[in-house]
Short mmCIF file of C-alpha atoms and ligand atoms in Angstrom, two decimals:
data_model
loop_
_atom_site.label_atom_id
_atom_site.label_comp_id
_atom_site.label_asym_id
_atom_site.label_seq_id
_atom_site.Cartn_x
_atom_site.Cartn_y
_atom_site.Cartn_z
CA UNK A 210 20.54 45.12 30.98
CA UNK A 211 18.84 42.67 28.61
CA UNK A 212 18.93 38.94 29.41
CA UNK A 213 18.82 36.50 26.48
CA UNK A 214 16.15 33.95 26.96
CA UNK A 215 17.31 30.67 25.59
CA UNK A 216 15.32 27.53 26.07
CA UNK A 217 17.19 24.66 27.73
CA UNK A 218 16.44 22.53 24.73
CA UNK A 219 18.07 24.96 22.30
CA UNK A 220 21.14 25.31 24.61
CA UNK A 221 21.41 21.49 24.84
CA UNK A 222 20.97 21.11 21.09
CA UNK A 223 23.80 23.65 20.44
CA UNK A 224 26.07 21.90 22.88
CA UNK A 225 25.44 18.53 21.18
CA UNK A 226 26.03 20.09 17.72
CA UNK A 227 29.29 21.63 18.88
CA UNK A 228 30.42 18.33 20.45
CA UNK A 229 29.58 16.39 17.24
CA UNK A 230 31.40 19.01 15.17
CA UNK A 231 34.61 18.49 17.20
CA UNK A 232 34.26 14.86 16.24
CA UNK A 233 33.80 15.79 12.60
CA UNK A 234 30.05 15.27 12.33
CA UNK A 235 27.45 17.77 11.31
CA UNK A 236 23.74 17.46 11.08
CA UNK A 237 22.99 17.99 7.44
CA UNK A 238 19.71 18.69 5.75
CA UNK A 239 17.51 18.45 8.83
CA UNK A 240 13.92 19.34 7.87
CA UNK A 241 11.61 18.88 10.85
CA UNK A 242 8.48 19.18 8.69
CA UNK A 243 9.64 16.17 6.70
CA UNK A 244 11.33 14.06 9.43
CA UNK A 245 8.56 14.27 11.99
CA UNK A 246 5.40 14.19 9.87
CA UNK A 247 3.61 11.17 8.55
CA UNK A 248 1.77 13.12 5.97
CA UNK A 249 2.46 15.82 3.39
CA UNK A 250 0.00 18.56 4.09
CA UNK A 251 1.21 20.89 1.40
CA UNK A 252 -1.70 19.87 -0.92
CA UNK A 253 -5.02 21.19 0.31
CA UNK A 254 -7.71 18.65 0.99
CA UNK A 255 -10.74 18.77 -1.25
CA UNK A 256 -14.03 19.82 0.40
CA UNK A 257 -15.38 16.15 0.20
CA UNK A 258 -12.62 15.08 2.59
CA UNK A 259 -14.88 16.32 5.37
CA UNK A 260 -16.70 13.00 5.01
CA UNK A 261 -13.60 11.11 6.08
CA UNK A 262 -14.42 10.93 9.77
CA UNK A 263 -14.39 8.15 12.36
CA UNK A 264 -18.17 8.72 12.98
CA UNK A 265 -19.14 8.54 9.28
CA UNK A 266 -22.35 6.43 9.29
CA UNK A 267 -21.07 4.21 6.45
CA UNK A 268 -17.93 3.43 8.32
CA UNK A 269 -19.89 2.62 11.44
CA UNK A 270 -22.18 0.38 9.43
CA UNK A 271 -19.25 -1.54 8.04
CA UNK A 272 -17.71 -1.95 11.45
CA UNK A 273 -20.91 -3.43 12.79
CA UNK A 274 -21.26 -5.79 9.82
CA UNK A 275 -17.66 -7.01 10.00
CA UNK A 276 -17.84 -7.42 13.80
CA UNK A 277 -20.84 -9.77 13.48
CA UNK A 278 -18.81 -12.26 11.31
CA UNK A 279 -16.99 -15.15 13.07
CA UNK A 280 -15.37 -16.33 9.87
CA UNK A 281 -11.67 -17.40 9.83
CA UNK A 282 -10.94 -14.43 7.59
CA UNK A 283 -11.67 -12.21 10.59
CA UNK A 284 -8.92 -13.90 12.72
CA UNK A 285 -6.45 -10.94 12.57
CA UNK A 286 -2.92 -10.44 13.75
CA UNK A 287 -1.31 -7.10 12.73
CA UNK A 288 -4.70 -5.60 11.74
CA UNK A 289 -6.36 -6.06 15.11
CA UNK A 290 -7.72 -2.66 16.34
CA UNK A 291 -5.86 -2.99 19.65
CA UNK A 292 -2.55 -2.98 17.74
CA UNK A 293 -3.14 0.62 16.59
CA UNK A 294 -0.86 3.10 18.39
CA UNK A 295 0.24 6.69 17.91
CA UNK A 296 3.33 6.94 15.72
CA UNK A 297 6.59 6.51 17.52
CA UNK A 298 8.75 5.06 14.78
CA UNK A 299 8.60 2.61 11.91
CA UNK A 300 5.87 0.02 12.58
CA UNK A 301 8.11 -2.99 12.53
CA UNK A 302 7.32 -4.45 15.97
CA UNK A 303 3.86 -5.80 15.19
CA UNK A 304 1.73 -2.68 15.60
CA UNK A 305 0.06 -0.13 13.19
CA UNK A 306 0.42 3.60 13.39
CA UNK A 307 -2.87 5.41 14.07
CA UNK A 308 -4.46 6.52 10.80
CA UNK A 309 -5.72 10.08 10.17
CA UNK A 310 -8.59 9.24 7.86
CA UNK A 311 -8.34 12.44 5.79
CA UNK A 312 -4.62 11.78 5.12
CA UNK A 313 -4.83 8.10 4.30
CA UNK A 314 -2.23 8.42 1.47
CA UNK A 315 0.43 9.65 3.77
CA UNK A 316 3.03 7.36 5.35
CA UNK A 317 0.54 4.84 6.67
CA UNK A 318 0.08 1.07 7.10
CA UNK A 319 -1.30 0.98 3.53
CA UNK A 320 1.86 2.42 1.81
CA UNK A 321 5.11 3.07 3.54
CA UNK A 322 7.30 5.90 2.37
CA UNK A 323 10.97 6.35 2.87
CA UNK A 324 11.35 8.70 5.79
CA UNK A 325 15.01 9.47 6.16
CA UNK A 326 16.14 13.09 5.68
CA UNK A 327 14.37 14.79 2.86
CA UNK A 328 17.58 14.72 0.76
CA UNK A 329 18.10 10.96 1.26
CA UNK A 330 14.51 10.29 0.45
CA UNK A 331 14.72 12.32 -2.67
CA UNK A 332 17.85 10.51 -3.81
CA UNK A 333 16.29 7.11 -3.18
CA UNK A 334 13.09 7.97 -4.90
CA UNK A 335 14.95 9.40 -7.86
CA UNK A 336 16.84 6.05 -8.20
CA UNK A 337 13.55 4.16 -7.94
CA UNK A 338 11.86 6.42 -10.53
CA UNK A 339 14.64 5.93 -13.03
CA UNK A 340 14.50 2.16 -12.53
CA UNK A 341 10.79 1.97 -13.31
CA UNK A 342 11.07 4.51 -16.19
CA UNK A 343 13.47 2.16 -17.96
CA UNK A 344 10.60 -0.35 -18.50
CA UNK A 345 7.83 2.28 -18.71
CA UNK A 346 7.95 2.59 -22.50
CA UNK A 347 4.34 3.79 -22.70
CA UNK A 348 4.92 6.54 -20.06
CA UNK A 349 2.36 5.31 -17.57
CA UNK A 350 4.08 7.35 -14.91
CA UNK A 351 3.42 10.59 -16.87
CA UNK A 352 -0.02 9.49 -18.04
CA UNK A 353 -1.40 8.30 -14.67
CA UNK A 354 0.14 11.22 -12.75
CA UNK A 355 0.31 12.17 -9.08
CA UNK A 356 -1.34 15.12 -7.39
CA UNK A 357 -0.15 14.51 -3.84
CA UNK A 358 -3.69 14.50 -2.43
CA UNK A 359 -4.71 13.09 0.93
CA UNK A 360 -1.21 13.50 2.45
CA UNK A 361 0.73 11.54 -0.18
CA UNK A 362 4.45 12.38 -0.25
CA UNK A 363 5.40 13.17 -3.77
CA UNK A 364 8.48 14.19 -5.62
CA UNK A 365 9.25 16.37 -8.72
CA UNK A 366 12.53 16.49 -10.53
CA UNK A 367 13.42 18.61 -13.62
CA UNK A 368 12.37 16.87 -16.82
CA UNK A 369 10.37 14.17 -14.94
CA UNK A 370 6.68 13.96 -14.06
CA UNK A 371 5.61 14.35 -10.43
CA UNK A 372 5.36 10.93 -8.77
CA UNK A 373 4.93 9.05 -5.54
CA UNK A 374 5.48 5.59 -4.16
CA UNK A 375 1.79 4.86 -4.83
CA UNK A 376 2.34 5.68 -8.50
CA UNK A 377 5.73 3.84 -8.86
CA UNK A 378 4.64 0.65 -7.14
CA UNK A 379 1.43 0.56 -9.10
CA UNK A 380 3.04 1.21 -12.53
CA UNK A 381 5.68 -1.38 -11.77
CA UNK A 382 2.96 -3.94 -10.92
CA UNK A 383 0.95 -3.07 -13.98
CA UNK A 384 4.00 -3.41 -16.21
CA UNK A 385 4.70 -6.87 -14.80
CA UNK A 386 1.02 -7.98 -15.29
CA UNK A 387 1.00 -6.47 -18.76
CA UNK A 388 4.10 -8.35 -19.78
CA UNK A 389 2.70 -11.73 -18.63
CA UNK A 390 -1.10 -11.36 -19.17
CA UNK A 391 -1.45 -8.35 -21.48
CA UNK A 392 -3.76 -6.52 -19.10
CA UNK A 393 -3.52 -2.90 -20.33
CA UNK A 394 -5.04 -3.35 -23.82
CA UNK A 395 -7.15 -6.33 -23.02
CA UNK A 396 -10.91 -5.67 -23.53
CA UNK A 397 -13.36 -6.96 -20.92
CA UNK A 398 -10.67 -7.80 -18.19
CA UNK A 399 -12.15 -8.60 -14.80
CA UNK A 400 -9.93 -8.32 -11.74
CA UNK A 401 -10.47 -9.27 -8.07
CA UNK A 402 -8.26 -7.44 -5.47
CA UNK A 403 -7.96 -9.17 -2.09
CA UNK A 404 -6.84 -6.79 0.67
CA UNK A 405 -7.30 -3.83 -1.62
CA UNK A 406 -6.39 -1.17 0.98
CA UNK A 407 -7.65 2.36 0.09
CA UNK A 408 -7.78 1.34 -3.62
CA UNK A 409 -4.32 2.29 -4.72
CA UNK A 410 -3.99 -0.41 -7.42
CA UNK A 411 -7.73 -0.26 -8.29
CA UNK A 412 -7.32 3.48 -9.12
CA UNK A 413 -4.17 3.00 -11.16
CA UNK A 414 -5.50 -0.12 -12.97
CA UNK A 415 -8.60 1.74 -14.03
CA UNK A 416 -6.56 4.74 -15.21
CA UNK A 417 -4.28 2.52 -17.23
CA UNK A 418 -6.51 -0.15 -18.67
CA UNK A 419 -9.20 1.43 -20.86
CA UNK A 420 -10.87 -1.96 -21.52
CA UNK A 421 -11.25 -2.93 -17.90
CA UNK A 422 -14.74 -4.37 -17.42
CA UNK A 423 -14.57 -4.80 -13.61
CA UNK A 424 -12.15 -4.32 -10.80
CA UNK A 425 -13.65 -5.74 -7.60
CA UNK A 426 -12.02 -4.75 -4.27
CA UNK A 427 -12.35 -6.86 -1.17
CA UNK A 428 -10.95 -6.47 2.32
CA UNK A 429 -11.65 -7.80 5.77
CA UNK A 430 -10.94 -4.47 7.64
CA UNK A 431 -13.89 -2.07 7.67
CA UNK A 432 -11.77 1.06 7.53
CA UNK A 433 -10.14 -0.23 4.38
CA UNK A 434 -13.40 -1.08 2.68
CA UNK A 435 -14.75 2.39 3.71
CA UNK A 436 -11.72 4.27 2.30
CA UNK A 437 -11.67 2.13 -0.91
CA UNK A 438 -15.33 2.88 -1.52
CA UNK A 439 -14.76 6.56 -0.88
CA UNK A 440 -11.53 6.99 -2.77
CA UNK A 441 -12.42 5.10 -5.97
CA UNK A 442 -15.74 7.11 -6.10
CA UNK A 443 -13.70 10.31 -5.51
CA UNK A 444 -11.29 9.45 -8.31
CA UNK A 445 -14.21 8.74 -10.68
CA UNK A 446 -13.17 5.17 -11.33
CA UNK A 447 -16.19 3.41 -9.80
CA UNK A 448 -17.32 1.80 -12.12
CA UNK A 449 -15.34 -0.13 -13.39
CA UNK A 450 -14.19 -0.41 -9.77
CA UNK A 451 -16.70 -2.07 -7.47
CA UNK A 452 -16.12 -2.50 -3.74
CA UNK A 453 -17.81 -5.54 -2.24
CA UNK A 454 -18.13 -5.63 1.50
CA UNK A 455 -16.83 -8.78 3.26
CA UNK A 456 -20.32 -10.29 4.12
CA UNK A 457 -21.20 -10.33 0.35
CA UNK A 458 -18.05 -12.18 -0.77
CA UNK A 459 -19.61 -15.63 -0.66
CA UNK A 460 -22.28 -14.40 -3.05
CA UNK A 461 -19.65 -13.70 -5.86
CA UNK A 462 -20.15 -16.27 -8.58
CA UNK A 463 -17.57 -18.67 -10.31
CA UNK A 464 -16.23 -17.53 -13.64
CA UNK A 465 -16.69 -13.78 -12.84
CA UNK A 466 -12.95 -12.95 -12.76
CA UNK A 467 -9.79 -13.40 -14.87
CA UNK A 468 -7.20 -12.40 -12.34
CA UNK A 469 -6.93 -12.22 -8.53
CA UNK A 470 -4.48 -9.92 -6.87
CA UNK A 471 -2.99 -9.86 -3.39
CA UNK A 472 -0.48 -7.07 -2.89
CA UNK A 473 1.23 -6.68 0.49
CA UNK A 474 -1.75 -8.15 2.34
CA UNK A 475 -1.25 -11.88 3.05
CA UNK A 476 2.10 -11.18 4.73
CA UNK A 477 -0.01 -9.29 7.32
CA UNK A 478 -2.71 -11.96 7.70
CA UNK A 479 -3.06 -15.18 9.62
CA UNK A 480 -2.91 -18.52 7.80
CA UNK A 481 -6.57 -19.10 8.75
CA UNK A 482 -7.54 -15.89 6.85
CA UNK A 483 -5.33 -16.82 3.82
CA UNK A 484 -6.94 -20.29 3.75
CA UNK A 485 -10.37 -18.61 3.68
CA UNK A 486 -9.32 -16.37 0.83
CA UNK A 487 -7.75 -19.25 -1.18
CA UNK A 488 -11.04 -21.26 -0.74
CA UNK A 489 -12.80 -18.30 -2.37
CA UNK A 490 -10.25 -17.93 -5.22
CA UNK A 491 -10.55 -21.65 -5.99
CA UNK A 492 -14.39 -21.52 -5.72
CA UNK A 493 -14.55 -18.59 -8.02
CA UNK A 494 -12.34 -20.49 -10.48
CA UNK A 495 -9.97 -17.58 -11.21
CA UNK A 496 -7.27 -18.62 -13.80
CA UNK A 497 -4.50 -16.39 -12.46
CA UNK A 498 -3.31 -15.11 -9.09
CA UNK A 499 -0.82 -12.29 -8.56
CA UNK A 500 0.90 -12.14 -5.16
CA UNK A 501 3.28 -9.45 -3.90
CA UNK A 502 4.63 -10.59 -0.46
CA UNK A 503 6.32 -8.21 1.99
CA UNK A 504 9.16 -10.62 2.70
CA UNK A 505 12.24 -11.08 0.47
CA UNK A 506 11.90 -14.88 0.42
CA UNK A 507 9.06 -17.35 0.64
CA UNK A 508 5.46 -16.67 1.48
CA UNK A 509 5.00 -15.96 5.17
CA UNK A 510 1.78 -15.31 7.04
CA UNK A 511 1.75 -13.31 10.33
CA UNK A 512 0.03 -15.11 13.23
CA UNK A 513 -1.38 -13.38 16.34
CA UNK A 514 1.53 -14.57 18.49
CA UNK A 515 3.99 -13.02 16.06
CA UNK A 516 5.13 -16.25 14.47
CA UNK A 517 5.07 -16.78 10.70
CA UNK A 518 3.78 -19.72 8.72
CA UNK A 519 4.50 -20.69 5.10
CA UNK A 520 1.35 -20.17 3.01
CA UNK A 521 2.68 -21.42 -0.31
CA UNK A 522 1.24 -24.80 0.51
CA UNK A 523 -2.23 -23.28 1.03
CA UNK A 524 -2.01 -21.70 -2.46
CA UNK A 525 -0.80 -24.92 -4.01
CA UNK A 526 -3.45 -27.06 -2.24
CA UNK A 527 -6.10 -24.75 -3.76
CA UNK A 528 -4.87 -25.78 -7.24
CA UNK A 529 -2.40 -23.09 -8.16
CA UNK A 530 1.21 -23.30 -9.21
CA UNK A 531 3.84 -20.59 -9.24
CA UNK A 532 4.52 -19.70 -12.90
CA UNK A 533 6.69 -16.49 -12.66
CA UNK A 534 8.60 -15.10 -9.68
CA UNK A 535 10.66 -11.95 -10.14
CA UNK A 536 12.10 -9.20 -8.04
CA UNK A 537 9.95 -6.12 -8.47
CA UNK A 538 13.08 -4.31 -9.44
CA UNK A 539 15.44 -6.10 -11.81
CA UNK A 540 18.59 -4.12 -11.06
CA UNK A 541 20.14 -5.57 -7.87
CA UNK A 542 22.01 -2.25 -7.17
CA UNK A 543 18.79 -0.35 -7.14
CA UNK A 544 17.09 -3.00 -4.95
CA UNK A 545 19.84 -2.49 -2.32
CA UNK A 546 19.94 1.26 -2.57
CA UNK A 547 16.20 1.97 -2.22
CA UNK A 548 15.75 -0.66 -0.68
CA UNK A 549 12.82 -2.53 -2.34
CA UNK A 550 12.63 -6.33 -1.72
CA UNK A 551 9.24 -6.83 -3.28
CA UNK A 552 8.63 -9.80 -5.53
CA UNK A 553 6.11 -10.08 -8.27
CA UNK A 554 4.66 -13.68 -8.16
CA UNK A 555 2.22 -14.98 -10.76
CA UNK A 556 0.36 -18.23 -10.11
CA UNK A 557 -1.85 -20.09 -12.58
CA UNK A 558 -4.57 -22.58 -11.83
CA UNK A 559 -3.62 -26.10 -12.69
CA UNK A 560 -6.41 -28.07 -10.92
C1 SAM B 165 -0.24 -3.06 3.54
S1 SAM B 165 -1.93 -2.91 3.15
C2 SAM B 165 -1.87 -3.17 1.38
C3 SAM B 165 -3.03 -2.53 0.72
C4 SAM B 165 -3.07 -2.64 -0.82
N1 SAM B 165 -3.08 -4.02 -1.26
C5 SAM B 165 -1.94 -1.91 -1.43
O1 SAM B 165 -0.97 -2.56 -1.88
O2 SAM B 165 -1.97 -0.68 -1.54
C6 SAM B 165 -2.55 -4.45 3.78
C7 SAM B 165 -4.08 -4.62 3.50
O3 SAM B 165 -4.43 -5.93 4.01
C8 SAM B 165 -5.73 -5.82 4.50
N2 SAM B 165 -6.10 -6.84 5.42
C9 SAM B 165 -5.73 -7.02 6.72
N3 SAM B 165 -6.25 -8.22 7.16
C10 SAM B 165 -6.89 -8.79 6.14
C11 SAM B 165 -7.65 -10.00 5.97
N4 SAM B 165 -7.76 -10.89 7.00
N5 SAM B 165 -8.19 -10.25 4.74
C12 SAM B 165 -7.97 -9.42 3.75
N6 SAM B 165 -7.34 -8.23 3.79
C13 SAM B 165 -6.82 -7.92 5.06
C14 SAM B 165 -5.80 -4.44 5.20
O4 SAM B 165 -7.07 -3.93 5.39
C15 SAM B 165 -4.97 -3.55 4.11
O5 SAM B 165 -5.85 -3.11 3.15
#
């Protein structure tokens, strides 16, 4: 006699499925590889990715340098190392999912992806793609491209180029900046990116804007500076991209930059850190400031105790005034469906 060996989990799962079916529910499109993974490992890592290790001497050097600073910009909230935990769900409750350095373009604290079922994600990304394509008359999406490297979730639909959230957000930001400041064709443009992450926008900006003279990336988190140095070099965009470690920021000189960017960073910083950065932006005499907050309304910092403070007054006191504020996606239906609540905010210096 043969005895079938069924695991208790599988039996329980089948009973739950049957119970749900009697109520008229069925689990559709369940893809464990998609639902339970932060990264897409389907694209092989390049050989150089072996350098992306926690004990890389450059990363250790940056950690030592940053730890020695007692500047207000180092008063962190969300980005404190002790807030890093293994992934257990969306990082909404004031903590960061642990980062696998080699897969830094997966679903990480740098760029979130939409992690419903694969089908739901595909539908949402298709809607988002079509919304950006409507304004992308120069086909930046196709020209800049996406290879899915370093764990990045990417999508490919018939008749459309392969794309990712990294690519769509970046193209959308570039199109906004191009409309208001003419950045793509402008010769000699010099950009400063505060809280540049792994260099997402730096890479895309350098790909899109042939006349870019300099794109300077800054951050107050050593892992971000390390990844940004490594990634922009790997992509062959350094120069014009230059990554300046935090201790060297005070040595940057006034008049060196035309545009400062802060994309999804100040909403995760304390007001003390934002004040420090705005002192730098004012000192450097940068004519324009582009901010993309996380929140749907206002400009909110994140303090160590979880409270939020309005940082618009800090920007204004530094001599800047909000000139343009627009939802990142014009179509309200698309904004609700995806959902994307990002706003593109352009400030100009008035003082
Ligand atoms: C959500 S990520 C956004 C990264 C990048 N701007 C992008 O849009 O891809 C937030 C960034 O803020 C940076 N950050 C955290 N605390 C900071 C601080 N005090 N000053 C500057 N950047 C900070 C992090 O290192 C990270 O790069």
